[in-house]
Coordinates of C-alpha atoms and ligand atoms in Angstrom, one line a residue:
M35 CA 133.9 170.1 109.8
I36 CA 132.1 172.3 108.5
S37 CA 129.2 172.0 106.0
C38 CA 127.8 174.9 103.8
K39 CA 124.8 174.1 102.2
N40 CA 122.8 175.7 100.0
I41 CA 124.6 179.1 100.6
T42 CA 122.7 182.3 98.9
K43 CA 123.5 186.2 99.1
T44 CA 122.0 188.7 97.5
F45 CA 123.2 192.3 97.6
G46 CA 120.6 194.7 95.6
D47 CA 119.6 193.1 93.3
L48 CA 122.9 191.4 92.4
Q49 CA 123.0 187.5 93.6
V50 CA 126.9 187.1 94.6
L51 CA 126.4 183.5 95.7
K52 CA 123.8 181.6 93.5
G53 CA 123.7 177.9 95.8
I54 CA 126.2 176.8 97.2
D55 CA 127.2 173.3 99.2
L56 CA 130.8 173.0 100.5
T57 CA 132.4 170.5 103.3
I58 CA 134.9 171.0 104.9
S59 CA 137.2 168.8 106.4
Q60 CA 139.2 168.4 110.2
G61 CA 142.9 168.9 109.1
E62 CA 142.1 170.0 105.1
I63 CA 143.9 172.9 103.3
V64 CA 141.4 173.9 100.9
S65 CA 142.3 176.7 98.1
I66 CA 138.9 178.8 96.8
V67 CA 140.4 181.0 93.3
G68 CA 138.7 182.3 90.4
P69 CA 138.3 185.5 88.2
S70 CA 137.5 188.9 90.4
G71 CA 133.9 189.2 91.6
A72 CA 133.6 185.8 91.7
G73 CA 132.0 185.9 95.3
K74 CA 135.2 184.0 97.1
T75 CA 135.4 187.0 100.0
T76 CA 131.4 186.6 100.1
L77 CA 131.9 182.8 100.9
L78 CA 134.6 182.8 103.4
Q79 CA 133.3 185.7 104.8
I80 CA 129.7 183.5 105.3
M81 CA 131.1 180.6 105.9
G82 CA 133.3 182.0 108.5
T83 CA 130.2 184.1 110.3
L84 CA 131.3 187.3 109.3
D85 CA 128.5 187.7 107.4
K86 CA 125.3 185.8 107.0
P87 CA 124.1 184.2 104.4
G88 CA 120.5 185.5 102.1
S89 CA 119.6 181.7 103.3
G90 CA 120.6 178.4 103.8
E91 CA 123.1 177.1 106.3
I92 CA 126.2 176.7 107.7
L93 CA 127.2 174.0 110.1
Y94 CA 130.2 173.9 112.5
E95 CA 130.3 169.8 113.3
K96 CA 126.4 169.9 115.2
V97 CA 126.3 173.7 115.3
N98 CA 123.8 175.5 113.2
V99 CA 125.9 179.3 113.1
N100 CA 122.6 180.5 111.9
K101 CA 120.8 179.8 114.7
L102 CA 123.0 181.8 117.7
K103 CA 122.2 185.4 118.7
D104 CA 124.7 187.5 118.1
K105 CA 126.1 187.3 121.5
E106 CA 126.5 183.4 121.4
L107 CA 128.2 184.4 117.6
A108 CA 130.8 185.9 118.8
A109 CA 132.1 184.1 121.5
F110 CA 132.2 181.3 118.9
R111 CA 134.0 182.9 116.4
N112 CA 136.3 183.9 118.9
K113 CA 136.8 180.7 120.1
N114 CA 136.7 178.8 116.7
I115 CA 137.4 180.8 114.2
G116 CA 140.7 182.2 112.5
F117 CA 141.1 184.7 109.9
V118 CA 144.3 186.0 108.0
F119 CA 143.3 189.0 105.7
Q120 CA 145.6 190.6 103.2
F121 CA 146.9 193.5 105.0
H122 CA 147.6 192.3 108.5
Q123 CA 145.1 194.3 109.9
L124 CA 147.2 194.5 113.6
L125 CA 146.5 197.1 115.5
P126 CA 149.2 199.4 115.2
E127 CA 149.6 200.7 119.1
F128 CA 150.1 197.3 119.9
T129 CA 153.5 195.3 119.7
A130 CA 153.2 191.8 117.9
L131 CA 153.2 190.0 121.3
E132 CA 150.1 192.2 122.2
N133 CA 148.1 191.9 119.3
V134 CA 148.7 187.9 119.0
M135 CA 147.1 188.4 122.9
I136 CA 143.8 190.1 121.7
P137 CA 141.7 187.2 121.1
A138 CA 142.8 185.7 123.5
L139 CA 141.9 188.2 126.2
I140 CA 138.0 188.8 124.9
G141 CA 137.9 185.1 125.1
N142 CA 138.7 185.3 129.0
V143 CA 141.7 183.9 129.0
K144 CA 144.1 185.1 132.1
Q145 CA 147.1 187.9 130.8
A146 CA 149.9 185.2 131.9
E147 CA 148.4 182.3 130.4
A148 CA 147.6 184.5 127.2
E149 CA 151.7 185.7 126.9
K150 CA 152.4 182.1 127.8
K151 CA 150.9 181.2 124.9
A152 CA 151.1 184.3 122.5
K153 CA 154.7 184.0 123.3
E154 CA 155.1 180.0 122.0
I155 CA 153.3 180.5 119.1
L156 CA 155.9 183.4 118.1
D157 CA 158.6 181.4 119.0
F158 CA 157.2 178.6 116.2
L159 CA 156.8 181.2 114.0
G160 CA 160.5 182.5 114.3
L161 CA 159.0 186.0 116.1
S162 CA 160.8 185.6 119.3
D163 CA 162.5 188.0 119.2
R164 CA 159.9 190.5 117.4
T165 CA 157.4 190.1 120.1
E166 CA 158.4 193.6 121.2
H167 CA 158.1 195.2 117.7
K168 CA 154.9 197.5 116.8
P169 CA 153.9 196.2 113.4
A170 CA 155.3 199.1 111.6
A171 CA 158.4 198.2 112.6
L172 CA 157.8 194.8 111.6
S173 CA 158.9 193.6 107.8
G174 CA 156.0 192.5 105.8
G175 CA 156.7 188.9 105.9
E176 CA 156.6 189.3 110.1
K177 CA 153.6 191.4 109.7
Q178 CA 151.7 188.1 108.2
R179 CA 152.9 185.5 110.8
V180 CA 152.0 187.7 113.5
A181 CA 148.3 188.4 112.0
V182 CA 148.5 184.3 111.4
A183 CA 150.1 183.8 115.1
R184 CA 147.3 185.8 116.3
A185 CA 144.4 183.8 114.3
L186 CA 145.9 180.9 115.9
V187 CA 145.9 182.1 119.3
N188 CA 142.5 180.6 120.7
N189 CA 143.1 177.3 119.2
P190 CA 140.6 177.6 116.0
S191 CA 139.3 174.6 114.5
V192 CA 139.6 176.8 111.3
I193 CA 141.1 179.4 110.0
F194 CA 140.2 181.2 107.4
A195 CA 142.4 183.6 104.5
D196 CA 141.2 186.4 102.1
E197 CA 144.9 186.4 99.7
P198 CA 147.3 186.4 102.7
S199 CA 149.5 186.1 100.6
G200 CA 148.8 188.5 98.6
S201 CA 150.7 191.8 99.6
L202 CA 154.6 189.8 99.7
D203 CA 157.3 189.5 98.1
T204 CA 158.0 186.5 96.4
Q205 CA 160.2 184.3 99.7
N206 CA 157.6 186.2 102.2
K207 CA 155.0 184.9 100.4
A208 CA 157.2 181.3 100.1
E209 CA 157.5 181.2 103.8
L210 CA 154.4 182.0 104.2
H211 CA 152.2 179.2 102.1
Q212 CA 154.8 177.0 103.8
L213 CA 154.1 177.9 107.4
F214 CA 150.2 177.1 106.7
F215 CA 152.1 173.6 105.9
D216 CA 154.1 173.5 108.9
L217 CA 151.0 174.0 111.2
R218 CA 148.3 171.6 109.3
D219 CA 151.7 168.8 109.8
R220 CA 152.4 170.1 113.8
F221 CA 148.5 170.7 114.6
N222 CA 146.3 169.0 112.1
Q223 CA 145.4 173.2 111.3
T224 CA 142.1 173.6 108.9
F225 CA 143.0 176.3 106.5
V226 CA 140.1 178.1 103.9
I227 CA 142.3 180.3 101.7
V228 CA 141.4 182.3 98.7
T229 CA 144.3 182.8 97.0
H230 CA 145.2 184.1 93.4
D231 CA 148.2 182.5 94.1
E232 CA 148.7 178.9 91.6
D233 CA 151.5 178.0 93.1
L234 CA 150.1 177.7 96.6
A235 CA 146.6 176.2 95.2
K236 CA 148.4 173.7 93.7
L237 CA 149.4 172.3 96.8
T238 CA 146.4 172.7 98.9
D239 CA 144.9 169.3 98.6
R240 CA 141.6 170.3 97.3
I241 CA 140.9 173.4 95.0
I242 CA 137.6 174.7 94.5
H243 CA 137.1 177.3 91.6
M244 CA 134.2 179.2 92.1
K245 CA 132.9 181.2 88.8
D246 CA 129.4 184.0 88.9
G247 CA 128.3 182.6 92.2
K248 CA 128.8 178.8 92.0
I249 CA 131.6 176.2 92.4
M250 CA 132.7 175.0 89.0
Ligands
ATP233 N1 128.8 194.3 100.1 C1 128.7 194.9 99.4 N2 127.6 195.4 98.8 C2 127.4 195.3 97.7 N3 127.8 195.0 96.6 C3 129.2 193.7 97.0 C4 129.6 194.0 98.4 N4 130.6 193.3 98.8 C5 130.6 192.1 97.6 N5 129.8 193.1 96.9 C6 129.6 192.3 95.3 O1 129.8 191.0 95.2 C7 130.0 190.6 93.9 C8 131.7 189.5 94.9 O2 132.5 190.0 95.6 P1 133.9 189.4 96.6 O3 134.3 190.1 96.9 O4 133.1 188.5 97.0 O5 134.0 188.7 95.1 P2 136.2 188.4 95.3 O6 135.6 186.8 94.1 O7 136.0 187.8 96.8 O8 136.4 189.3 94.0 P3 138.3 189.1 94.5 O9 139.0 188.3 93.4 O10 138.4 191.2 93.5 O11 138.5 189.6 95.5 C9 131.0 191.9 93.7 O12 130.6 191.9 92.0 C10 130.9 193.3 94.3 O13 131.4 193.9 93.7
MG234 MG1 138.1 188.7 97.7

């Protein structure tokens, strides 16, 4: 579904990615692990089209995303790619429901339809009685689940998560990890997850070990 061919990335004179080849299949849950500074976030951002590679190609099925113009790329990303970060990055002025609706509204889904979809997802994630809360009134685990709901709202082909449970306690961590597998079982959702959490990595279908900008 996604294939990366010989991806490199250089910041100044530091080569952070040194030729990455990686293929992700539909419905797979893949973890990326490795020491700090190995290039995990950089790779995730490039695979997720938030940053451009120095050289190499990223294909989503037949679409070469490097060839898309900025506007086309933004639309492609909105429709096909979801993100979950270490810190929820919800908008504080908006309710949980509104936060989840925003990517759908950006994708020109009608208000009523976006609301219905957002409610369905929040319900599936066990958050139906939290929809009107703003982020400050949600627990850490709830905020991360709302962030997952937001990532899901446009039925993306893949969700990229960068240390999604990094700020959670043991209990919330375990619940969030379980949620990824539930979403895969239910919707065949694909995940690529950067994590320092060995328990999570062990559960995934495939562990990619990165070191010094390379896959080991
Ligand atoms: N925008 C940037 N400008 C300059 N250097 C950068 C930039 N982004 C990342 N780097 C450098 O690239 C290297 C890899 O960074 P990256 O964030 O990908 O590592 P990581 O594997 O995600 O580490 P961590 O586990 O600590 O999050 C680091 O040496 C970092 O300092
Ligand atoms: Mg990182």
